[in-house]
């Protein structure tokens, strides 16, 4: 269950964003996760409240965008989706493929509530 | 090791809590960030790698299920290379000093990290262990990760090479079941091959196919710690990695 450690790292990054932008609280956090990152989106969602408790992100909504695995075939150049344990070209079935998506574990966006009304 | 970066105080200092304030009349702002969530781990891993390079040490992370033979492989490797290479070991387990004691009994330095309930090592744990492990004169540092085919795969430790062990009793479909870890490896060792005659369900050909399907592109060595051509091939791999590292440093 390393998703708790991942959430703790996420909260540290979000706290930095909150400090830098004088946020009074975090409204939402958007992350993108691919199956090849080794992180399970559902476990991430379960672990998140434990890591967020008592922090500036305590009531923030966690949005996990899952990114499918995609491979590019070196033989036929096709770009297709693949399962994590079957990284084969979906077009010609060759295993000489490069992974072009599905490895990411990224913090994409943080929605904050700032301390004051903006000055116009 | 850390005079320059100011981290010589040991484990990371605890942070002051930064609590949310109640919802007010402030306005909502959306900020695009786009950073790796494990950015901080990656930073510490890079720091570890610099430390290894500075000492001319080849660092290798061993990952596998519990009981696949990591510690036994290290014992046999240390004995086979005694007088040829200087080895040190960082051991990761949830509890006990058993593995470090086994390694020390072979006459090499070993630091035990006990993670409590943590299912993996991370770069900071290895970093903290390095404060207690002088690397002068060491050729190879093995980091034996917590026995687990899932969690360790997500954390860069700053090592140069990642190895996975797949033991014959575990079954040849382990790569298909745990693709992320096997894909991340530079070398896969199929261990306990002396049991092949007794475990006919295990097919080395199927294991190799399974590894190819998860995107593993490294070498596969079949061995038993009791010696033989596979064990010699493993020692050969190790020697060639050290030679390559020395050539690059020269």
GROMACS .gro file of C-alpha atoms in nm:
model
  370
    1UNK     CA    1   0.000   0.000   0.000
    2UNK     CA    2   0.262   0.255  -0.112
    3UNK     CA    3  -0.021   0.485  -0.224
    4UNK     CA    4  -0.014   0.647   0.122
    5UNK     CA    5   0.352   0.743   0.066
    6UNK     CA    6   0.257   0.877  -0.277
    7UNK     CA    7  -0.026   1.083  -0.122
    8UNK     CA    8   0.209   1.223   0.142
    9UNK     CA    9   0.447   1.336  -0.134
   10UNK     CA   10   0.151   1.486  -0.318
   11UNK     CA   11   0.037   1.680  -0.011
   12UNK     CA   12   0.389   1.822   0.036
   13UNK     CA   13   0.383   1.955  -0.321
   14UNK     CA   14   0.035   2.096  -0.280
   15UNK     CA   15   0.132   2.268   0.045
   16UNK     CA   16   0.414   2.438  -0.142
   17UNK     CA   17   0.171   2.563  -0.407
   18UNK     CA   18  -0.062   2.685  -0.132
   19UNK     CA   19   0.218   2.876   0.042
   20UNK     CA   20   0.348   3.029  -0.280
   21UNK     CA   21   0.001   3.152  -0.370
   22UNK     CA   22  -0.119   3.258  -0.026
   23UNK     CA   23  -0.405   3.011  -0.035
   24UNK     CA   24  -0.640   2.978   0.262
   25UNK     CA   25  -0.737   2.630   0.150
   26UNK     CA   26  -0.712   2.390  -0.140
   27UNK     CA   27  -1.034   2.326  -0.329
   28UNK     CA   28  -0.927   2.048  -0.562
   29UNK     CA   29  -0.618   1.857  -0.678
   30UNK     CA   30  -0.596   1.693  -1.019
   31UNK     CA   31  -0.344   1.416  -1.078
   32UNK     CA   32  -0.289   1.190  -1.377
   33UNK     CA   33  -0.185   0.831  -1.325
   34UNK     CA   34  -0.092   0.560  -1.575
   35UNK     CA   35  -0.106   0.186  -1.499
   36UNK     CA   36   0.272   0.154  -1.552
   37UNK     CA   37   0.344   0.397  -1.268
   38UNK     CA   38   0.257   0.118  -1.026
   39UNK     CA   39  -0.010   0.325  -0.851
   40UNK     CA   40  -0.373   0.214  -0.824
   41UNK     CA   41  -0.614   0.509  -0.863
   42UNK     CA   42  -0.865   0.356  -0.622
   43UNK     CA   43  -0.603   0.299  -0.351
   44UNK     CA   44  -0.481   0.655  -0.407
   45UNK     CA   45  -0.834   0.781  -0.338
   46UNK     CA   46  -0.856   0.567  -0.024
   47UNK     CA   47  -0.521   0.684   0.108
   48UNK     CA   48  -0.572   1.051   0.026
   49UNK     CA   49  -0.790   1.152   0.328
   50UNK     CA   50  -0.531   1.001   0.565
   51UNK     CA   51  -0.251   1.209   0.413
   52UNK     CA   52  -0.463   1.525   0.382
   53UNK     CA   53  -0.597   1.525   0.740
   54UNK     CA   54  -0.494   1.841   0.924
   55UNK     CA   55  -0.338   2.003   0.617
   56UNK     CA   56  -0.437   2.289   0.392
   57UNK     CA   57  -0.582   2.024   0.158
   58UNK     CA   58  -0.802   1.861   0.423
   59UNK     CA   59  -1.130   1.931   0.245
   60UNK     CA   60  -0.993   1.933  -0.109
   61UNK     CA   61  -1.141   1.706  -0.374
   62UNK     CA   62  -0.891   1.467  -0.533
   63UNK     CA   63  -0.948   1.413  -0.906
   64UNK     CA   64  -0.757   1.117  -1.048
   65UNK     CA   65  -0.736   1.107  -1.426
   66UNK     CA   66  -0.628   0.765  -1.547
   67UNK     CA   67  -0.416   0.753  -1.859
   68UNK     CA   68  -0.428   0.433  -2.066
   69UNK     CA   69  -0.110   0.259  -2.177
   70UNK     CA   70  -0.025   0.342  -2.539
   71UNK     CA   71   0.257   0.192  -2.745
   72UNK     CA   72   0.417   0.285  -3.078
   73UNK     CA   73   0.525  -0.008  -3.292
   74UNK     CA   74   0.879   0.003  -3.428
   75UNK     CA   75   0.781  -0.233  -3.709
   76UNK     CA   76   0.452  -0.092  -3.846
   77UNK     CA   77   0.459   0.250  -3.668
   78UNK     CA   78   0.100   0.208  -3.545
   79UNK     CA   79   0.006   0.373  -3.212
   80UNK     CA   80  -0.232   0.156  -3.014
   81UNK     CA   81  -0.356   0.095  -2.660
   82UNK     CA   82  -0.209  -0.202  -2.472
   83UNK     CA   83  -0.252  -0.387  -2.143
   84UNK     CA   84   0.029  -0.342  -1.886
   85UNK     CA   85   0.126  -0.707  -1.908
   86UNK     CA   86   0.091  -0.733  -2.285
   87UNK     CA   87   0.291  -0.451  -2.436
   88UNK     CA   88   0.238  -0.564  -2.794
   89UNK     CA   89   0.138  -0.372  -3.105
   90UNK     CA   90  -0.241  -0.376  -3.134
   91UNK     CA   91  -0.210  -0.369  -3.509
   92UNK     CA   92   0.059  -0.626  -3.604
   93UNK     CA   93   0.116  -0.797  -3.264
   94UNK     CA   94   0.493  -0.728  -3.270
   95UNK     CA   95   0.664  -0.684  -2.929
   96UNK     CA   96   0.916  -0.426  -3.054
   97UNK     CA   97   0.720  -0.133  -2.918
   98UNK     CA   98   0.794   0.187  -2.728
   99UNK     CA   99   0.564   0.297  -2.449
  100UNK     CA  100   0.440   0.650  -2.525
  101UNK     CA  101   0.184   0.688  -2.244
  102UNK     CA  102   0.081   0.514  -1.923
  103UNK     CA  103   0.392   0.566  -1.708
  104UNK     CA  104   0.296   0.904  -1.566
  105UNK     CA  105   0.226   0.991  -1.203
  106UNK     CA  106   0.182   1.368  -1.224
  107UNK     CA  107   0.034   1.652  -1.026
  108UNK     CA  108  -0.148   1.845  -1.297
  109UNK     CA  109  -0.353   2.119  -1.139
  110UNK     CA  110  -0.435   2.270  -0.801
  111UNK     CA  111  -0.745   2.478  -0.740
  112UNK     CA  112  -0.704   2.714  -0.446
  113UNK     CA  113  -0.909   2.965  -0.254
  114UNK     CA  114  -0.696   3.272  -0.198
  115UNK     CA  115  -0.694   3.477   0.118
  116UNK     CA  116  -0.863   3.785  -0.013
  117UNK     CA  117  -1.091   3.911  -0.281
  118UNK     CA  118  -0.881   4.013  -0.580
  119UNK     CA  119  -0.820   4.387  -0.613
  120UNK     CA  120  -0.963   4.534  -0.932
  121UNK     CA  121   2.832   1.237   0.290
  122UNK     CA  122   2.625   1.551   0.284
  123UNK     CA  123   2.842   1.846   0.383
  124UNK     CA  124   2.741   2.038   0.074
  125UNK     CA  125   2.368   1.995   0.067
  126UNK     CA  126   2.304   2.065   0.434
  127UNK     CA  127   2.124   1.738   0.493
  128UNK     CA  128   2.389   1.605   0.731
  129UNK     CA  129   2.151   1.643   1.022
  130UNK     CA  130   2.006   1.303   0.933
  131UNK     CA  131   1.643   1.224   0.870
  132UNK     CA  132   1.437   1.503   0.723
  133UNK     CA  133   1.315   1.751   0.983
  134UNK     CA  134   0.949   1.734   1.063
  135UNK     CA  135   0.745   2.007   0.898
  136UNK     CA  136   0.529   2.258   1.080
  137UNK     CA  137   0.163   2.183   1.015
  138UNK     CA  138  -0.008   2.410   0.766
  139UNK     CA  139  -0.378   2.376   0.825
  140UNK     CA  140  -0.664   2.486   0.604
  141UNK     CA  141  -0.861   2.793   0.705
  142UNK     CA  142  -1.238   2.787   0.689
  143UNK     CA  143  -1.396   2.870   0.356
  144UNK     CA  144  -1.422   3.247   0.325
  145UNK     CA  145  -1.497   3.505   0.065
  146UNK     CA  146  -1.170   3.452  -0.118
  147UNK     CA  147  -1.176   3.384  -0.488
  148UNK     CA  148  -1.103   3.050  -0.649
  149UNK     CA  149  -0.795   3.018  -0.865
  150UNK     CA  150  -0.682   2.723  -1.075
  151UNK     CA  151  -0.306   2.672  -1.101
  152UNK     CA  152  -0.144   2.440  -1.353
  153UNK     CA  153   0.153   2.263  -1.194
  154UNK     CA  154   0.258   1.950  -1.390
  155UNK     CA  155   0.529   1.795  -1.173
  156UNK     CA  156   0.610   1.433  -1.095
  157UNK     CA  157   0.434   1.348  -0.768
  158UNK     CA  158   0.749   1.170  -0.647
  159UNK     CA  159   0.964   1.471  -0.738
  160UNK     CA  160   1.119   1.492  -0.392
  161UNK     CA  161   1.205   1.121  -0.393
  162UNK     CA  162   1.363   1.165  -0.736
  163UNK     CA  163   1.569   1.458  -0.608
  164UNK     CA  164   1.705   1.256  -0.315
  165UNK     CA  165   1.767   0.962  -0.552
  166UNK     CA  166   1.978   1.187  -0.776
  167UNK     CA  167   2.169   1.298  -0.468
  168UNK     CA  168   2.235   0.933  -0.373
  169UNK     CA  169   2.355   0.860  -0.727
  170UNK     CA  170   2.599   1.152  -0.711
  171UNK     CA  171   2.726   1.014  -0.383
  172UNK     CA  172   2.779   0.666  -0.534
  173UNK     CA  173   2.951   0.810  -0.840
  174UNK     CA  174   3.177   1.022  -0.622
  175UNK     CA  175   3.300   0.705  -0.452
  176UNK     CA  176   3.317   0.498  -0.771
  177UNK     CA  177   3.060   0.257  -0.629
  178UNK     CA  178   2.826   0.051  -0.844
  179UNK     CA  179   2.487   0.051  -0.666
  180UNK     CA  180   2.236  -0.226  -0.735
  181UNK     CA  181   1.877  -0.258  -0.610
  182UNK     CA  182   1.748  -0.615  -0.561
  183UNK     CA  183   1.370  -0.659  -0.580
  184UNK     CA  184   1.155  -0.971  -0.557
  185UNK     CA  185   0.893  -1.155  -0.356
  186UNK     CA  186   0.983  -1.250   0.000
  187UNK     CA  187   1.168  -1.579  -0.001
  188UNK     CA  188   1.289  -1.576  -0.361
  189UNK     CA  189   1.651  -1.592  -0.247
  190UNK     CA  190   1.785  -1.235  -0.238
  191UNK     CA  191   1.986  -1.274   0.081
  192UNK     CA  192   2.107  -1.623  -0.016
  193UNK     CA  193   2.224  -1.487  -0.352
  194UNK     CA  194   2.412  -1.208  -0.175
  195UNK     CA  195   2.577  -1.454   0.068
  196UNK     CA  196   2.693  -1.676  -0.219
  197UNK     CA  197   2.808  -1.374  -0.424
  198UNK     CA  198   3.007  -1.227  -0.135
  199UNK     CA  199   3.180  -1.561  -0.074
  200UNK     CA  200   3.255  -1.613  -0.444
  201UNK     CA  201   3.406  -1.266  -0.483
  202UNK     CA  202   3.597  -1.251  -0.152
  203UNK     CA  203   3.938  -1.096  -0.215
  204UNK     CA  204   3.830  -0.973  -0.560
  205UNK     CA  205   3.560  -0.713  -0.492
  206UNK     CA  206   3.469  -0.514  -0.183
  207UNK     CA  207   3.095  -0.537  -0.122
  208UNK     CA  208   2.859  -0.357   0.117
  209UNK     CA  209   2.489  -0.417   0.169
  210UNK     CA  210   2.186  -0.216   0.278
  211UNK     CA  211   1.906  -0.448   0.391
  212UNK     CA  212   1.541  -0.345   0.390
  213UNK     CA  213   1.280  -0.535   0.592
  214UNK     CA  214   0.969  -0.450   0.789
  215UNK     CA  215   1.133  -0.588   1.103
  216UNK     CA  216   1.436  -0.779   1.240
  217UNK     CA  217   1.811  -0.749   1.186
  218UNK     CA  218   1.826  -1.109   1.059
  219UNK     CA  219   1.937  -1.034   0.706
  220UNK     CA  220   2.202  -0.780   0.801
  221UNK     CA  221   2.338  -1.031   1.055
  222UNK     CA  222   2.361  -1.296   0.782
  223UNK     CA  223   2.553  -1.056   0.556
  224UNK     CA  224   2.787  -0.944   0.836
  225UNK     CA  225   2.862  -1.310   0.905
  226UNK     CA  226   3.007  -1.320   0.551
  227UNK     CA  227   3.255  -1.050   0.656
  228UNK     CA  228   3.114  -0.743   0.480
  229UNK     CA  229   2.950  -0.429   0.622
  230UNK     CA  230   2.570  -0.427   0.629
  231UNK     CA  231   2.317  -0.169   0.745
  232UNK     CA  232   1.965  -0.283   0.827
  233UNK     CA  233   1.676  -0.050   0.751
  234UNK     CA  234   1.362  -0.157   0.934
  235UNK     CA  235   1.067   0.013   0.770
  236UNK     CA  236   0.802  -0.067   1.032
  237UNK     CA  237   0.496  -0.115   0.819
  238UNK     CA  238   0.628   0.050   0.504
  239UNK     CA  239   0.619  -0.186   0.209
  240UNK     CA  240   0.914  -0.042   0.017
  241UNK     CA  241   1.239   0.148   0.051
  242UNK     CA  242   1.254   0.505  -0.073
  243UNK     CA  243   1.547   0.728  -0.162
  244UNK     CA  244   1.542   0.907   0.177
  245UNK     CA  245   1.571   0.578   0.371
  246UNK     CA  246   1.872   0.477   0.160
  247UNK     CA  247   2.018   0.824   0.203
  248UNK     CA  248   1.987   0.803   0.581
  249UNK     CA  249   2.146   0.457   0.582
  250UNK     CA  250   2.440   0.592   0.381
  251UNK     CA  251   2.525   0.824   0.670
  252UNK     CA  252   2.620   0.511   0.866
  253UNK     CA  253   2.793   0.329   0.581
  254UNK     CA  254   3.136   0.453   0.471
  255UNK     CA  255   3.177   0.378   0.099
  256UNK     CA  256   3.553   0.434   0.073
  257UNK     CA  257   3.711   0.135  -0.100
  258UNK     CA  258   3.373  -0.027  -0.175
  259UNK     CA  259   3.322  -0.158  -0.531
  260UNK     CA  260   2.958  -0.268  -0.516
  261UNK     CA  261   2.672  -0.166  -0.288
  262UNK     CA  262   2.370  -0.394  -0.293
  263UNK     CA  263   2.040  -0.257  -0.168
  264UNK     CA  264   1.812  -0.546  -0.081
  265UNK     CA  265   1.463  -0.401  -0.104
  266UNK     CA  266   1.165  -0.512   0.103
  267UNK     CA  267   1.033  -0.842  -0.032
  268UNK     CA  268   0.736  -0.719  -0.237
  269UNK     CA  269   0.658  -0.731  -0.609
  270UNK     CA  270   0.444  -0.417  -0.612
  271UNK     CA  271   0.549  -0.113  -0.413
  272UNK     CA  272   0.930  -0.094  -0.453
  273UNK     CA  273   0.889  -0.051  -0.830
  274UNK     CA  274   0.758   0.305  -0.795
  275UNK     CA  275   1.054   0.450  -0.600
  276UNK     CA  276   1.389   0.539  -0.756
  277UNK     CA  277   1.661   0.483  -0.494
  278UNK     CA  278   1.942   0.642  -0.693
  279UNK     CA  279   2.102   0.307  -0.779
  280UNK     CA  280   2.261   0.233  -1.118
  281UNK     CA  281   2.091  -0.099  -1.183
  282UNK     CA  282   1.764  -0.264  -1.077
  283UNK     CA  283   1.745  -0.642  -1.055
  284UNK     CA  284   1.445  -0.864  -1.005
  285UNK     CA  285   1.459  -1.221  -0.887
  286UNK     CA  286   1.199  -1.475  -0.992
  287UNK     CA  287   1.229  -1.804  -0.808
  288UNK     CA  288   1.107  -2.128  -0.962
  289UNK     CA  289   0.855  -2.213  -0.684
  290UNK     CA  290   0.674  -1.880  -0.743
  291UNK     CA  291   0.553  -1.975  -1.091
  292UNK     CA  292   0.644  -1.858  -1.440
  293UNK     CA  293   0.353  -1.611  -1.468
  294UNK     CA  294   0.480  -1.368  -1.201
  295UNK     CA  295   0.589  -1.108  -1.462
  296UNK     CA  296   0.237  -1.109  -1.615
  297UNK     CA  297   0.089  -1.057  -1.267
  298UNK     CA  298   0.335  -0.787  -1.157
  299UNK     CA  299   0.428  -0.614  -1.483
  300UNK     CA  300   0.546  -0.281  -1.345
  301UNK     CA  301   0.827  -0.428  -1.137
  302UNK     CA  302   0.960  -0.671  -1.397
  303UNK     CA  303   0.947  -0.406  -1.667
  304UNK     CA  304   1.155  -0.170  -1.451
  305UNK     CA  305   1.443  -0.417  -1.417
  306UNK     CA  306   1.775  -0.419  -1.602
  307UNK     CA  307   1.840  -0.786  -1.529
  308UNK     CA  308   1.615  -1.074  -1.421
  309UNK     CA  309   1.758  -1.367  -1.231
  310UNK     CA  310   1.553  -1.687  -1.237
  311UNK     CA  311   1.662  -1.840  -0.907
  312UNK     CA  312   1.639  -2.188  -0.753
  313UNK     CA  313   1.662  -2.356  -1.095
  314UNK     CA  314   1.788  -2.669  -0.916
  315UNK     CA  315   1.419  -2.715  -0.825
  316UNK     CA  316   1.307  -2.730  -1.191
  317UNK     CA  317   1.302  -3.113  -1.199
  318UNK     CA  318   1.060  -3.110  -0.902
  319UNK     CA  319   0.836  -2.825  -1.017
  320UNK     CA  320   0.734  -2.922  -1.367
  321UNK     CA  321   0.470  -2.643  -1.381
  322UNK     CA  322   0.750  -2.389  -1.420
  323UNK     CA  323   0.858  -2.336  -1.779
  324UNK     CA  324   1.163  -2.116  -1.832
  325UNK     CA  325   1.044  -2.047  -2.188
  326UNK     CA  326   0.705  -1.925  -2.058
  327UNK     CA  327   0.878  -1.707  -1.798
  328UNK     CA  328   1.092  -1.551  -2.072
  329UNK     CA  329   0.782  -1.489  -2.290
  330UNK     CA  330   0.603  -1.334  -1.995
  331UNK     CA  331   0.900  -1.101  -1.936
  332UNK     CA  332   0.905  -0.997  -2.302
  333UNK     CA  333   0.534  -0.921  -2.295
  334UNK     CA  334   0.569  -0.680  -2.003
  335UNK     CA  335   0.837  -0.488  -2.189
  336UNK     CA  336   1.143  -0.627  -2.007
  337UNK     CA  337   1.441  -0.584  -2.241
  338UNK     CA  338   1.735  -0.690  -2.022
  339UNK     CA  339   1.921  -1.019  -1.986
  340UNK     CA  340   1.776  -1.322  -1.812
  341UNK     CA  341   2.010  -1.549  -1.616
  342UNK     CA  342   1.897  -1.885  -1.478
  343UNK     CA  343   2.091  -1.982  -1.170
  344UNK     CA  344   2.116  -2.149  -0.835
  345UNK     CA  345   2.325  -2.004  -0.553
  346UNK     CA  346   2.495  -2.345  -0.530
  347UNK     CA  347   2.711  -2.257  -0.830
  348UNK     CA  348   2.730  -2.369  -1.191
  349UNK     CA  349   2.724  -2.191  -1.528
  350UNK     CA  350   2.430  -1.964  -1.441
  351UNK     CA  351   2.596  -1.845  -1.121
  352UNK     CA  352   2.918  -1.781  -1.318
  353UNK     CA  353   2.717  -1.583  -1.575
  354UNK     CA  354   2.579  -1.369  -1.289
  355UNK     CA  355   2.931  -1.301  -1.158
  356UNK     CA  356   3.034  -1.220  -1.516
  357UNK     CA  357   2.748  -0.970  -1.549
  358UNK     CA  358   2.856  -0.806  -1.222
  359UNK     CA  359   3.222  -0.785  -1.330
  360UNK     CA  360   3.131  -0.634  -1.667
  361UNK     CA  361   2.906  -0.371  -1.501
  362UNK     CA  362   3.191  -0.272  -1.269
  363UNK     CA  363   3.438  -0.258  -1.560
  364UNK     CA  364   3.197  -0.038  -1.759
  365UNK     CA  365   3.151   0.197  -1.464
  366UNK     CA  366   3.528   0.225  -1.410
  367UNK     CA  367   3.586   0.291  -1.779
  368UNK     CA  368   3.322   0.564  -1.776
  369UNK     CA  369   3.478   0.725  -1.466
  370UNK     CA  370   3.834   0.714  -1.605
   0.00000   0.00000   0.00000
